[in-house]
XYZ file of C-alpha atoms in Angstrom:
654
model
C 89.920 -60.803 8.851
C 92.554 -58.869 10.802
C 96.341 -58.876 11.156
C 97.777 -60.738 14.100
C 98.933 -57.716 16.103
C 97.224 -54.461 17.120
C 98.569 -51.193 15.776
C 101.051 -49.495 18.139
C 100.919 -45.700 18.271
C 104.144 -43.715 18.434
C 104.322 -40.713 20.730
C 103.559 -37.421 19.007
C 106.109 -34.643 19.075
C 105.310 -31.769 21.403
C 103.537 -28.618 20.308
C 101.121 -28.632 17.394
C 101.849 -32.117 16.042
C 98.888 -34.138 14.795
C 98.377 -37.327 12.812
C 96.662 -37.544 9.435
C 95.133 -40.690 8.015
C 96.280 -41.625 4.538
C 93.382 -43.675 3.140
C 94.576 -46.048 0.403
C 92.572 -46.330 -2.844
C 90.229 -49.218 -3.621
C 88.155 -50.143 -6.639
C 85.617 -52.254 -4.752
C 83.696 -51.301 -1.605
C 84.080 -54.707 0.061
C 87.898 -54.793 0.089
C 89.811 -54.343 3.355
C 90.495 -50.766 4.481
C 94.207 -50.073 4.087
C 95.802 -46.931 5.440
C 98.768 -45.270 7.119
C 99.157 -42.622 9.814
C 101.429 -39.659 9.116
C 102.749 -37.274 11.785
C 102.616 -33.623 10.680
C 102.817 -30.154 12.167
C 99.360 -28.582 12.109
C 100.716 -25.190 11.070
C 102.530 -26.537 7.971
C 100.305 -29.555 7.166
C 99.381 -30.245 3.548
C 95.768 -29.932 2.439
C 93.547 -32.441 4.219
C 89.866 -33.057 4.873
C 88.377 -33.504 8.349
C 85.679 -36.091 8.937
C 82.603 -35.312 11.025
C 80.539 -38.371 11.874
C 78.618 -40.249 14.554
C 80.845 -42.777 16.276
C 78.063 -45.324 16.580
C 77.989 -48.533 18.604
C 81.163 -50.549 19.110
C 79.467 -53.947 19.468
C 80.396 -54.967 15.904
C 83.949 -53.664 15.404
C 85.639 -53.424 12.023
C 89.352 -53.214 11.324
C 91.682 -50.739 9.667
C 94.809 -52.342 8.260
C 98.197 -50.657 8.670
C 101.585 -51.979 7.527
C 102.454 -52.735 11.164
C 99.139 -53.912 12.594
C 95.390 -53.387 12.819
C 93.080 -50.973 14.628
C 89.508 -51.583 15.755
C 86.911 -48.974 14.752
C 83.124 -48.797 14.886
C 81.034 -50.087 12.028
C 79.803 -46.571 11.201
C 83.332 -45.201 10.856
C 84.380 -48.190 8.741
C 81.433 -47.629 6.382
C 82.419 -43.965 6.071
C 86.015 -44.793 5.180
C 84.905 -47.425 2.650
C 82.568 -44.895 1.047
C 85.183 -42.145 0.933
C 87.987 -44.115 -0.705
C 89.132 -42.928 -4.118
C 89.596 -45.433 -6.900
C 93.082 -44.456 -8.017
C 94.715 -42.234 -5.372
C 95.085 -41.788 -1.640
C 92.902 -39.485 0.407
C 94.285 -37.481 3.338
C 91.859 -37.236 6.278
C 91.780 -36.229 9.913
C 89.572 -38.667 11.852
C 89.468 -38.235 15.628
C 88.976 -41.915 16.565
C 92.047 -42.918 14.536
C 94.326 -39.880 14.581
C 94.145 -39.573 18.379
C 95.444 -42.414 20.534
C 92.236 -43.227 22.398
C 94.036 -45.069 25.216
C 96.327 -42.157 26.074
C 94.480 -39.625 28.262
C 97.345 -37.129 28.087
C 97.328 -37.170 24.295
C 93.529 -36.935 24.194
C 93.603 -33.754 26.288
C 96.372 -32.266 24.141
C 94.698 -33.127 20.817
C 91.198 -32.077 21.860
C 92.670 -28.665 22.680
C 93.722 -28.465 18.998
C 90.414 -29.683 17.516
C 89.011 -26.230 16.772
C 92.156 -25.360 14.806
C 92.129 -28.752 13.078
C 88.603 -28.211 11.727
C 89.336 -24.607 10.775
C 92.506 -25.635 8.926
C 90.871 -28.428 6.892
C 90.083 -27.356 3.332
C 86.830 -29.344 3.574
C 84.847 -30.905 6.396
C 83.021 -34.041 5.279
C 79.858 -34.769 7.254
C 79.181 -38.499 6.934
C 75.405 -38.930 7.254
C 75.379 -42.692 6.827
C 75.795 -45.453 4.276
C 73.659 -46.030 1.201
C 70.435 -47.888 2.071
C 69.311 -48.375 -1.508
C 67.013 -45.349 -1.757
C 67.899 -42.985 -4.602
C 68.494 -39.349 -3.717
C 67.825 -37.133 -6.713
C 70.610 -34.555 -6.350
C 69.715 -32.629 -9.589
C 66.184 -32.014 -8.263
C 67.561 -30.789 -4.939
C 69.989 -28.439 -6.717
C 67.122 -27.103 -8.854
C 65.243 -25.964 -5.755
C 68.412 -24.573 -4.246
C 68.654 -22.253 -7.248
C 64.950 -21.409 -6.949
C 65.466 -20.333 -3.314
C 68.400 -18.220 -4.432
C 66.322 -16.495 -7.126
C 63.570 -15.754 -4.605
C 66.102 -14.056 -2.345
C 65.938 -16.629 0.468
C 69.542 -16.249 1.555
C 69.429 -16.731 5.325
C 67.090 -18.306 7.921
C 65.507 -14.927 8.726
C 61.799 -14.684 9.710
C 61.349 -12.262 6.779
C 61.518 -15.247 4.388
C 57.843 -15.885 5.127
C 56.923 -12.476 3.739
C 59.201 -12.954 0.715
C 57.443 -16.223 -0.127
C 53.970 -14.803 0.470
C 54.634 -11.778 -1.728
C 55.842 -14.091 -4.483
C 52.733 -16.241 -4.724
C 49.956 -13.993 -3.364
C 47.493 -13.132 -6.084
C 48.729 -16.006 -8.246
C 46.940 -19.288 -7.398
C 49.116 -21.187 -9.868
C 52.204 -20.308 -7.841
C 50.558 -21.599 -4.662
C 49.890 -24.877 -6.442
C 53.473 -24.885 -7.729
C 54.924 -24.468 -4.213
C 52.828 -27.378 -2.929
C 53.972 -29.490 -5.874
C 57.592 -28.457 -5.271
C 57.498 -29.706 -1.683
C 56.030 -32.965 -2.930
C 58.757 -33.234 -5.585
C 61.446 -32.767 -2.933
C 59.842 -35.607 -0.997
C 59.977 -37.798 -4.085
C 63.649 -36.846 -4.447
C 64.161 -38.287 -0.932
C 65.464 -34.973 0.404
C 64.070 -35.741 3.922
C 66.487 -38.702 4.184
C 69.294 -36.159 4.409
C 67.985 -34.121 7.341
C 66.706 -37.231 9.136
C 70.278 -38.494 9.554
C 71.413 -39.168 13.123
C 74.418 -36.931 12.390
C 72.256 -33.847 12.925
C 71.204 -34.973 16.430
C 74.641 -35.129 18.056
C 76.208 -32.411 20.202
C 79.834 -32.753 19.103
C 79.108 -32.203 15.401
C 78.032 -28.609 16.088
C 81.515 -27.143 16.509
C 82.752 -29.272 13.602
C 80.027 -27.847 11.337
C 80.437 -24.266 12.544
C 84.223 -24.166 12.242
C 84.275 -25.629 8.712
C 85.332 -23.241 5.960
C 83.647 -25.592 3.464
C 81.094 -28.148 4.689
C 79.951 -31.037 2.503
C 77.238 -33.560 3.364
C 77.885 -37.131 2.277
C 75.268 -39.906 2.367
C 76.665 -43.075 0.818
C 77.697 -42.108 -2.739
C 75.636 -38.898 -2.703
C 77.355 -35.580 -2.050
C 75.643 -32.244 -1.368
C 77.261 -28.907 -0.603
C 75.999 -27.402 2.663
C 75.014 -24.141 0.944
C 72.651 -26.011 -1.383
C 71.229 -28.026 1.506
C 70.673 -24.855 3.534
C 68.881 -23.034 0.710
C 66.482 -25.943 0.163
C 65.774 -26.099 3.897
C 65.065 -22.341 3.914
C 62.753 -22.783 0.920
C 60.764 -25.504 2.715
C 60.643 -23.523 5.973
C 59.452 -20.366 4.218
C 56.777 -22.290 2.309
C 55.658 -24.010 5.504
C 55.369 -20.679 7.339
C 53.671 -18.848 4.459
C 51.182 -21.513 3.360
C 50.625 -23.059 6.805
C 49.650 -26.435 5.369
C 52.332 -28.393 7.204
C 54.388 -29.779 4.292
C 57.394 -30.730 6.439
C 58.155 -34.460 6.616
C 59.328 -35.579 10.093
C 58.960 -32.154 11.705
C 60.964 -33.118 14.796
C 64.083 -33.975 12.777
C 63.585 -30.912 10.580
C 63.075 -28.350 13.371
C 64.992 -29.634 16.408
C 68.118 -30.754 14.603
C 68.634 -29.750 10.959
C 66.946 -26.327 11.049
C 68.436 -25.757 14.475
C 71.941 -26.272 13.061
C 71.194 -23.776 10.277
C 70.137 -21.173 12.852
C 73.238 -21.766 14.952
C 75.575 -21.593 11.932
C 73.923 -18.339 10.866
C 74.352 -16.879 14.356
C 77.973 -18.054 14.393
C 78.703 -16.370 11.052
C 77.259 -13.120 12.415
C 78.994 -13.095 15.790
C 82.265 -15.052 15.523
C 84.202 -12.034 14.228
C 82.802 -9.476 16.687
C 83.454 -8.853 20.361
C 82.345 -11.777 22.497
C 79.213 -11.181 24.597
C 78.526 -13.225 27.755
C 75.019 -14.056 26.499
C 76.490 -16.036 23.565
C 77.170 -19.099 25.706
C 73.559 -18.918 26.943
C 72.350 -18.767 23.340
C 74.262 -21.891 22.334
C 73.215 -23.767 25.470
C 69.588 -22.953 24.713
C 69.649 -23.715 20.995
C 71.441 -27.037 21.458
C 69.341 -28.306 24.368
C 67.738 -31.112 22.320
C 71.024 -32.534 21.058
C 72.035 -35.960 22.193
C 75.016 -36.574 24.423
C 76.232 -39.879 25.761
C 77.808 -37.833 28.552
C 76.094 -34.673 29.882
C 79.486 -33.083 30.525
C 79.796 -32.760 26.761
C 77.016 -30.148 26.803
C 79.753 -27.846 28.053
C 82.881 -29.458 26.622
C 81.495 -29.575 23.063
C 81.203 -25.776 23.034
C 84.833 -25.266 23.980
C 85.999 -24.700 20.420
C 83.387 -21.993 19.803
C 84.596 -19.678 22.552
C 87.279 -17.133 21.677
C 90.133 -16.564 24.102
C 88.635 -13.147 24.821
C 85.571 -14.781 26.377
C 87.463 -15.557 29.567
C 85.580 -18.866 29.775
C 88.525 -21.206 30.029
C 86.692 -24.536 29.801
C 89.053 -27.344 30.710
C 88.300 -30.761 29.244
C 88.431 -32.826 32.432
C 86.418 -36.043 32.573
C 87.576 -36.728 36.108
C 85.060 -34.094 37.223
C 81.408 -34.939 37.812
C 78.597 -33.415 35.756
C 77.694 -31.181 38.710
C 81.286 -29.934 38.972
C 81.480 -29.126 35.250
C 78.214 -27.164 35.343
C 79.255 -25.407 38.552
C 82.668 -24.430 37.132
C 81.035 -22.838 34.075
C 78.519 -20.876 36.185
C 81.253 -19.805 38.603
C 83.399 -18.438 35.787
C 80.466 -16.550 34.266
C 79.564 -14.941 37.587
C 83.195 -13.965 38.209
C 83.203 -12.298 34.781
C 80.151 -10.263 35.813
C 77.541 -12.214 33.840
C 74.881 -12.286 36.560
C 72.248 -13.111 33.906
C 73.269 -16.740 34.371
C 71.238 -16.686 37.607
C 68.034 -16.246 35.572
C 68.651 -19.670 33.984
C 69.220 -21.225 37.403
C 67.048 -21.622 40.477
C 64.578 -24.174 41.776
C 62.045 -23.160 39.114
C 64.329 -24.728 36.502
C 64.744 -28.026 38.314
C 62.435 -30.935 37.661
C 63.682 -32.456 40.894
C 65.526 -30.751 43.708
C 66.521 -32.037 47.094
C 68.843 -30.210 49.425
C 71.516 -32.729 50.398
C 72.344 -33.668 53.940
C 74.459 -30.865 55.347
C 77.575 -31.185 57.469
C 78.709 -28.162 59.447
C 82.256 -26.844 59.481
C 82.651 -23.894 61.833
C 78.865 -23.339 61.596
C 78.981 -23.264 57.762
C 76.711 -25.808 56.004
C 78.618 -28.037 53.580
C 76.984 -30.677 51.334
C 77.954 -34.148 52.450
C 77.841 -35.438 48.859
C 77.738 -34.236 45.246
C 75.372 -31.311 44.822
C 74.364 -28.896 42.062
C 73.793 -25.568 43.858
C 70.534 -23.720 43.233
C 72.436 -20.809 41.608
C 73.917 -23.101 38.930
C 71.884 -23.879 35.764
C 71.196 -27.559 35.129
C 72.281 -27.610 31.492
C 71.160 -31.216 31.065
C 67.501 -30.398 31.742
C 65.008 -29.073 29.193
C 63.388 -27.160 32.066
C 66.472 -24.926 32.242
C 65.507 -23.335 28.938
C 61.708 -23.475 29.149
C 61.306 -19.746 29.839
C 59.263 -17.618 27.454
C 62.421 -15.893 26.274
C 65.635 -17.892 26.271
C 68.204 -15.235 27.124
C 67.565 -12.325 29.433
C 64.616 -12.874 31.737
C 61.443 -11.520 30.140
C 61.249 -8.624 32.630
C 64.933 -7.638 32.443
C 65.512 -3.882 32.274
C 67.882 -3.250 29.357
C 69.041 0.013 30.957
C 70.735 -1.986 33.690
C 73.419 -3.408 31.405
C 75.167 -0.032 31.119
C 74.892 0.860 34.793
C 78.318 0.565 36.399
C 77.236 1.929 39.761
C 75.730 -1.407 40.714
C 78.382 -3.840 39.511
C 78.233 -7.250 41.201
C 80.074 -8.019 44.419
C 80.530 -11.795 44.605
C 82.860 -14.332 46.138
C 83.083 -18.087 46.608
C 84.180 -19.016 50.104
C 83.272 -22.597 49.232
C 82.770 -24.117 45.743
C 79.053 -24.729 46.301
C 78.266 -21.367 47.948
C 77.790 -18.045 46.167
C 78.333 -15.003 48.376
C 76.557 -11.857 47.144
C 75.502 -8.423 48.300
C 71.706 -8.199 48.357
C 68.739 -6.326 49.774
C 65.637 -8.199 50.935
C 62.662 -6.077 49.843
C 59.665 -7.937 51.240
C 58.092 -11.292 52.099
C 55.566 -13.059 49.888
C 52.034 -12.857 51.376
C 49.955 -14.752 48.796
C 50.502 -16.716 45.604
C 47.860 -17.084 42.870
C 48.665 -19.989 40.579
C 46.666 -21.003 37.498
C 47.230 -24.708 38.153
C 44.882 -25.759 35.341
C 47.317 -24.368 32.757
C 49.733 -27.227 33.488
C 47.170 -29.764 32.250
C 48.070 -30.385 28.618
C 44.547 -31.644 27.829
C 43.065 -28.336 29.002
C 45.596 -26.287 27.042
C 44.779 -28.309 23.931
C 41.079 -27.450 24.302
C 41.059 -23.745 23.463
C 37.444 -23.226 24.538
C 37.832 -24.851 27.951
C 41.139 -23.062 28.511
C 39.544 -19.732 27.579
C 36.818 -20.013 30.211
C 39.204 -21.221 32.924
C 41.578 -18.322 32.202
C 38.653 -15.889 32.223
C 37.473 -17.143 35.617
C 41.027 -17.003 37.008
C 41.540 -13.367 35.978
C 38.132 -12.253 37.251
C 38.842 -13.750 40.676
C 42.425 -12.467 40.730
C 41.364 -8.912 39.939
C 38.667 -9.065 42.644
C 41.280 -10.261 45.169
C 43.583 -7.393 44.240
C 40.812 -4.799 44.494
C 39.830 -6.122 47.926
C 43.450 -5.969 49.110
C 43.779 -2.277 48.206
C 40.266 -1.157 49.035
C 41.335 0.414 52.324
C 45.122 0.295 51.985
C 47.300 2.376 49.649
C 49.658 0.870 47.096
C 53.326 0.963 48.216
C 54.199 2.702 44.942
C 51.129 4.988 45.016
C 49.596 3.639 41.797
C 46.161 2.498 40.695
C 45.877 -1.293 41.413
C 44.388 -1.997 37.968
C 47.418 -0.470 36.274
C 49.780 -2.484 38.483
C 47.726 -5.605 37.740
C 47.792 -5.056 33.954
C 51.528 -4.389 33.826
C 52.311 -7.356 36.072
C 50.453 -9.789 33.813
C 52.955 -9.129 31.015
C 56.006 -8.578 33.262
C 55.971 -4.861 32.596
C 55.718 -5.037 28.833
C 58.546 -2.540 28.432
C 61.740 -4.574 28.450
C 63.651 -5.309 25.273
C 63.189 -9.043 25.857
C 59.417 -8.640 26.108
C 59.173 -6.459 23.010
C 61.240 -8.837 20.885
C 59.244 -11.840 22.044
C 55.881 -10.145 21.546
C 56.798 -8.689 18.148
C 58.073 -12.003 16.790
C 55.301 -14.227 18.092
C 52.113 -12.192 17.881
C 50.645 -10.686 14.693
C 49.573 -7.383 16.291
C 50.523 -4.455 14.102
C 50.720 -1.845 16.844
C 52.652 -2.144 20.098
C 50.027 -1.408 22.762
C 50.787 -0.550 26.364
C 49.853 -3.254 28.937
C 46.920 -1.299 30.421
C 45.338 -0.809 26.981
C 45.844 -4.500 26.199
C 44.140 -5.521 29.452
C 41.214 -3.137 28.934
C 40.706 -4.492 25.429
C 40.854 -8.051 26.814
C 38.206 -7.159 29.406
C 35.908 -5.725 26.736
C 36.333 -8.655 24.354
C 36.748 -11.637 26.719
C 35.621 -10.789 30.264
C 32.456 -8.840 29.549
C 29.502 -10.881 28.276
C 29.058 -8.365 25.473
C 32.529 -9.070 24.074
C 32.837 -10.609 20.611
C 35.418 -13.206 21.659
C 33.342 -14.200 24.701
C 30.226 -14.656 22.523
C 32.179 -16.715 19.988
C 33.517 -18.961 22.756
C 30.002 -19.403 24.100
C 28.909 -20.405 20.619
C 31.685 -22.987 20.334
C 31.228 -24.320 23.876
C 29.618 -27.745 23.796
C 29.923 -28.335 20.039
C 31.937 -31.237 18.629
C 35.707 -30.944 18.382
C 35.561 -31.078 14.570
C 33.048 -28.273 14.381
C 34.968 -26.313 16.987
C 38.173 -26.551 14.971
C 36.306 -25.209 11.966
C 34.991 -22.432 14.190
C 38.512 -21.241 14.940
C 38.440 -19.701 11.453
C 36.489 -16.932 13.161
C 39.765 -15.402 14.338
C 41.011 -14.929 10.816
C 38.011 -12.698 10.013
C 37.499 -11.046 13.412
C 37.881 -7.345 14.153
C 41.256 -5.880 15.082
C 40.114 -5.598 18.719
C 39.009 -9.238 18.867
C 42.189 -10.466 17.190
C 44.329 -8.452 19.600
C 42.381 -9.801 22.585
C 42.742 -13.385 21.371
C 46.506 -13.218 20.900
C 46.870 -11.405 24.219
C 44.953 -14.331 25.756
C 47.402 -16.785 24.143
C 50.334 -14.767 25.503
C 48.849 -14.767 29.022
C 48.655 -18.570 28.872
C 52.390 -18.698 28.151
C 53.182 -16.386 31.055
C 50.956 -18.363 33.450
C 52.629 -21.603 32.443
C 55.868 -20.455 34.098
C 54.709 -17.860 36.630
C 52.336 -17.190 39.489
C 50.881 -13.822 40.461
C 51.966 -12.680 43.923
C 51.044 -10.048 46.494
C 53.682 -9.219 49.105
C 53.177 -8.223 52.733
C 53.766 -4.535 51.898
C 51.432 -4.746 48.897
C 53.877 -5.149 46.032
C 52.473 -7.196 43.137
C 54.097 -9.024 40.253
C 55.037 -12.358 38.728
C 57.141 -15.004 40.460
C 58.211 -18.540 39.537
C 55.289 -20.942 39.753
C 56.975 -22.897 42.588
C 57.175 -19.824 44.859
C 55.888 -20.447 48.389
C 53.413 -18.088 50.037
C 55.064 -18.747 53.396
C 58.751 -17.974 53.871
C 59.926 -16.913 50.403
C 61.295 -13.386 50.049
C 61.776 -10.814 47.283
C 65.326 -9.539 46.965
C 67.668 -7.511 44.783
C 71.054 -9.088 44.124
C 73.710 -6.521 43.395
C 74.718 -6.525 39.715
C 71.680 -8.484 38.490
C 69.210 -6.964 36.039
C 66.128 -8.337 37.788
C 65.025 -9.105 41.351
C 64.794 -12.700 42.583
C 62.720 -14.885 44.850
C 64.868 -16.482 47.558
C 63.980 -19.240 50.033
C 65.593 -18.969 53.484
C 67.153 -22.054 54.985
C 65.649 -22.784 58.362
C 67.674 -21.617 61.335
C 70.012 -19.274 59.433
C 68.739 -15.898 58.116
C 71.800 -15.417 55.892
C 71.535 -18.741 53.975
C 69.177 -18.993 50.987
C 68.232 -21.116 48.017
C 67.649 -19.354 44.712
C 64.050 -19.900 43.559
C 64.198 -17.798 40.404
C 63.843 -14.320 38.847
C 60.683 -12.292 39.279
C 58.883 -9.130 38.240
C 57.966 -6.616 40.974
C 55.817 -3.861 39.548
C 57.280 -0.409 40.074
C 60.648 -1.715 41.245
C 62.287 -2.805 37.993
C 64.054 0.374 36.812
C 67.758 0.998 37.314
C 67.021 4.101 39.382
C 65.254 1.882 41.935
C 68.320 -0.342 42.155
C 70.523 2.666 42.832
C 68.180 3.835 45.574
C 68.359 0.378 47.094
C 72.113 0.449 47.446
C 71.958 3.870 49.050
C 69.642 2.385 51.678
C 72.192 -0.341 52.305
C 72.507 -4.014 51.518
C 73.783 -7.069 53.301
C 75.867 -10.154 52.603
C 73.909 -13.339 51.948
C 74.920 -16.856 50.932
C 73.141 -18.804 48.195
C 73.529 -22.563 48.265
């Protein structure tokens, strides 16, 4: 049933005017939804709640009933409004689909610019997770475990929670049994239904959740404060990490969406009141890569409200631009602000598919004849963009470079698609050594087979390197084995490497790369090594028996354990990199798609790492960006300074 005429919006006053939805009371859930729209000034508006929800499909529209007409809304929004109605009084809400005239593009742009303030101003943000499906959610049980997490000291999603949980139940078997029973009890309370909601998967809800001063989750008639939800999630995550028996129901929903939002909110609380850092946008892009967007432009637009004015990233909400243009505009602004680290997230190594478009020439300059995402612009819609072993700074980035003002970037954009930089070409690639087997998921899943293939690869690679330098000196006058060992872990000295290695590998002492390699040789390469002998023992046995055999690593010596985790780390590095030798004898790691013929090693002024570039045929000044690399002996800031003294040249990256 609907009134005969559609609702007619009146034009909002200029400035900070918004509309609020006055939701009329109802005593039964199946009665029509009656409401009014009230124009208010955002600065002086009365207390209201803002609704965060998934729009849902519009193939089965419902109607809101106003005194002067009706308005079509999606079924999901209608169910939310029915569920949120009070029995005896009105409720004042801000709901984007209703409070913004969706057929007025000018108003949409003006109101979207106010959305961050609207969500900050609301005294509560209600996250509608969905309607009641008949399953009972035991809120008292959930609150009980929220208080338990609080008593244990699990206050934030920090990695230290694992140790807190372990210290609590170690030496007390009854507590271990209790934790397992607690996870089961939370399952019986239907807690997983909450974090499995589609609300957690969407991109736009992130800024709504982060900007809320008080966030409340609502699933049908059930209401749960975000703080209680977060504590229970932390409790489950800590138990999962400490006990390692995999108690999490629907791990994908738990990790990729709900836990991910907890991490992002925690980061936001820590950084929103401090000076903006350029890497923050990279952090959010990385963390939110799995979130669902109907439109890939929203991967940028949805972050608009999280950026302070001081960021300089003036993201304009403009849906007349293509996805490529939106991504390019963001990268262009970052580069102009001096954030050259954005180049490490770009390049051909981050593209699943790349094809240089047909080029037209204007005054000898190549110009794409159609839409084109330049190689120096990250493809934010691709998981490959964030598949690096460390999401932010490239794993070999020299932290000393960030404070070096003598090598500030010199960039310009003579054309929108072309980045003009000052650079020095160091050398040409002579040979590439790629562990192609590592890209076979079946091989990676078989730890014994992968071990022997890795062992063979490193033996042959080291022999190749020794042969190369048998009668020729190293360009940096260093023992080839040392250069080899440091190259395998991209130097092993950068802050990015240390953080990654410390967080992901249970090795108590930070060892230098040469010591790590020598220990690996003794334990894995030499036939007398304990790890090698254990792998030989497991080779050829059944998968079940082999999986039981992996328990060996929990009781192995410190040297064997170190060698094993170093082996696991090398697999990760080889998944994204290839070992190279240049014409002058430089060695290091390059993107796995680097070509042995044509590609060059270069320093780009202002960047913290060198890059592999691919020349365009017929023009020595035109290049494609392949990706960042590690060149042993040429990563320190003093080397960069020396480079600029020797002189650089202008190149163009398409």
